[in-house]
XYZ file of C-alpha atoms in Angstrom:
218
model
C -62.339 30.010 100.430
C -60.279 26.883 101.115
C -61.977 25.017 98.314
C -61.364 27.672 95.631
C -57.638 28.296 96.135
C -56.409 24.839 95.016
C -58.520 25.067 91.953
C -56.948 28.445 91.154
C -53.471 27.045 91.769
C -54.215 24.113 89.473
C -55.331 26.444 86.725
C -52.094 28.389 87.008
C -50.098 25.143 86.847
C -52.039 24.009 83.791
C -51.499 27.353 82.062
C -47.826 27.294 82.995
C -47.500 23.769 81.602
C -49.225 24.760 78.386
C -46.913 27.741 77.973
C -43.899 25.555 78.579
C -45.089 23.182 75.838
C -45.456 26.108 73.418
C -41.940 27.361 74.119
C -40.185 24.045 73.576
C -39.525 24.853 69.914
C -39.854 21.182 68.996
C -39.865 20.452 65.241
C -42.152 17.791 63.831
C -40.965 16.010 60.697
C -43.507 15.978 57.841
C -45.236 12.665 57.180
C -44.882 12.983 53.406
C -41.748 14.414 51.825
C -42.419 16.383 48.660
C -39.720 16.654 46.029
C -39.252 19.607 43.708
C -40.438 18.923 40.176
C -39.068 20.846 37.217
C -41.926 22.332 35.194
C -41.365 22.952 31.489
C -43.459 25.467 29.575
C -42.011 24.993 26.098
C -40.666 28.539 26.254
C -37.178 27.634 27.480
C -35.579 28.115 24.062
C -37.146 31.529 23.513
C -36.600 35.111 24.659
C -39.502 37.358 25.679
C -39.660 40.571 23.628
C -43.108 41.710 24.823
C -45.047 41.018 28.034
C -48.381 42.740 28.723
C -51.461 41.985 30.825
C -54.629 41.813 28.757
C -57.946 40.110 28.051
C -58.433 38.081 24.862
C -61.574 37.423 22.808
C -62.263 35.290 19.731
C -65.064 35.804 17.241
C -67.610 32.977 17.187
C -68.837 32.705 13.598
C -71.745 30.409 14.479
C -73.090 32.708 17.181
C -71.928 35.862 15.384
C -70.522 37.296 18.617
C -67.298 37.824 20.553
C -66.490 35.259 23.245
C -63.968 35.726 26.028
C -60.938 33.499 25.647
C -59.235 34.409 28.909
C -57.467 37.084 30.941
C -53.737 36.889 31.509
C -50.421 37.854 29.940
C -49.707 38.104 26.222
C -46.102 37.549 25.135
C -43.985 37.779 22.007
C -41.406 34.976 22.146
C -38.356 34.976 19.853
C -36.702 31.610 19.179
C -32.989 31.694 20.025
C -31.942 29.689 16.953
C -34.433 30.389 14.148
C -35.318 33.955 15.176
C -39.009 33.245 14.520
C -41.452 35.100 16.779
C -44.717 33.679 18.065
C -47.549 35.173 20.076
C -48.470 33.242 23.217
C -51.084 34.111 25.829
C -51.912 32.158 28.987
C -54.683 32.564 31.522
C -53.351 34.117 34.714
C -54.640 31.485 37.180
C -54.687 28.198 35.263
C -51.862 29.060 32.810
C -54.020 27.511 30.090
C -52.996 28.670 26.615
C -55.456 31.131 25.069
C -53.509 31.911 21.895
C -50.472 30.360 20.240
C -49.409 31.306 16.718
C -46.470 32.644 14.721
C -46.452 36.217 13.464
C -46.050 35.679 9.724
C -45.318 37.934 6.736
C -48.383 39.804 5.552
C -50.222 39.660 8.883
C -51.939 42.907 9.909
C -53.381 44.309 13.118
C -55.773 47.234 13.467
C -57.521 49.154 16.211
C -60.934 47.840 17.158
C -63.680 50.187 16.023
C -64.867 52.379 18.872
C -62.272 51.256 21.414
C -58.746 52.713 21.565
C -57.682 50.104 24.115
C -58.427 47.149 21.811
C -57.176 45.791 18.485
C -58.041 42.870 16.172
C -56.163 40.509 13.835
C -56.525 37.214 11.946
C -54.245 34.222 12.663
C -53.857 30.474 12.203
C -53.967 29.553 15.873
C -52.707 26.339 17.478
C -53.827 26.815 21.100
C -56.342 23.933 20.904
C -53.818 21.463 19.440
C -54.824 22.000 15.808
C -54.587 24.890 13.362
C -57.706 27.065 13.235
C -58.326 30.331 11.439
C -59.311 32.744 14.188
C -60.270 36.397 14.469
C -58.859 37.689 17.766
C -59.579 40.832 19.724
C -57.352 41.843 22.623
C -58.091 44.544 25.214
C -55.552 46.297 27.418
C -55.867 48.437 30.529
C -54.498 51.502 28.745
C -54.294 53.064 25.294
C -50.479 53.116 25.594
C -50.292 49.334 26.016
C -52.545 48.818 23.025
C -50.337 51.072 20.870
C -47.215 49.262 22.094
C -48.719 45.900 21.171
C -49.830 47.057 17.712
C -46.482 48.701 16.931
C -44.503 45.633 17.962
C -46.864 43.352 16.021
C -46.423 45.413 12.850
C -42.632 45.555 13.255
C -42.387 41.784 13.527
C -44.682 41.174 10.527
C -42.733 43.645 8.368
C -39.407 42.134 9.449
C -40.636 38.652 8.563
C -41.829 39.923 5.180
C -38.436 41.485 4.377
C -36.674 38.292 5.440
C -38.998 36.272 3.220
C -38.328 38.565 0.258
C -34.568 38.335 0.843
C -34.808 34.557 1.016
C -36.818 34.411 -2.225
C -34.311 36.695 -3.945
C -31.398 34.507 -2.822
C -33.147 31.358 -4.019
C -33.940 32.999 -7.375
C -30.328 34.136 -7.774
C -29.097 30.630 -6.979
C -31.496 29.126 -9.516
C -30.392 31.564 -12.255
C -26.731 30.810 -11.501
C -27.423 27.088 -11.703
C -29.218 27.459 -15.040
C -26.336 29.568 -16.404
C -23.790 26.911 -15.452
C -25.894 24.186 -17.044
C -26.222 26.219 -20.252
C -22.439 26.654 -20.437
C -21.906 22.923 -19.984
C -24.449 22.193 -22.708
C -22.678 24.536 -25.124
C -19.252 23.041 -24.386
C -20.243 19.403 -24.810
C -20.787 19.439 -28.662
C -17.401 21.165 -29.159
C -15.598 18.492 -27.172
C -17.430 15.688 -28.977
C -16.781 17.160 -32.439
C -12.976 17.013 -32.212
C -12.498 13.208 -32.201
C -15.223 12.643 -34.813
C -13.540 15.115 -37.193
C -10.212 13.366 -36.761
C -11.743 10.006 -37.555
C -13.386 11.391 -40.673
C -10.023 12.774 -41.828
C -8.420 9.366 -41.319
C -11.183 7.677 -43.297
C -10.836 10.255 -46.092
C -7.040 9.844 -46.266
C -7.183 6.043 -46.570
C -8.855 5.946 -50.054
C -6.483 8.688 -51.238
C -3.510 6.662 -50.068
C -4.769 3.525 -51.840
C -5.303 5.506 -55.054
C -1.698 6.780 -54.883
C -0.328 3.236 -54.441
C -2.278 1.998 -57.484
C -0.816 4.774 -59.683
C 2.708 3.930 -58.500
C 2.270 0.254 -59.348
């Protein structure tokens, strides 16, 4: 009995000491100090007009099959200065760009055959650092999200087309106005040039008549 009690007391002292160490609340300074780094995405000058979770596919012409491009969030981004809208999609974990292209006049989107949650469209994509003609297919979790995407896509394309037509009309009107002004200047130039030449001809004509009059007088 005498031999076990000190051992028990020592265990209690050790446990008490360990508990005291845990309750000290001492703070250990980190060995390496990490500084905050500002991360730029290239989207700072744009406003998000659409943001939906989805899965993107591209059609592989060589293999004649659809290949998954990535799962993440598809966005419509409107530039604050130019007003141009581009479609951007990034993978959810790596943030790698899956799609990156402007929505241009004349672009169309349609529901994928046999799937109300998917739609397809053609685009000149720049996600790989160079322009490539791609056929995309995007799939959403619900039919409502797919309809929202398609409606917004069509609205943007139609808006861009109207803006393009308005721009062409303005340029055509400016060109016609410029041509009209040039035609007026061309018509006025011969009239201005004819006045001095006519006067000179009259002076030349009057000089022989004057000389003939002086001869008769003499």
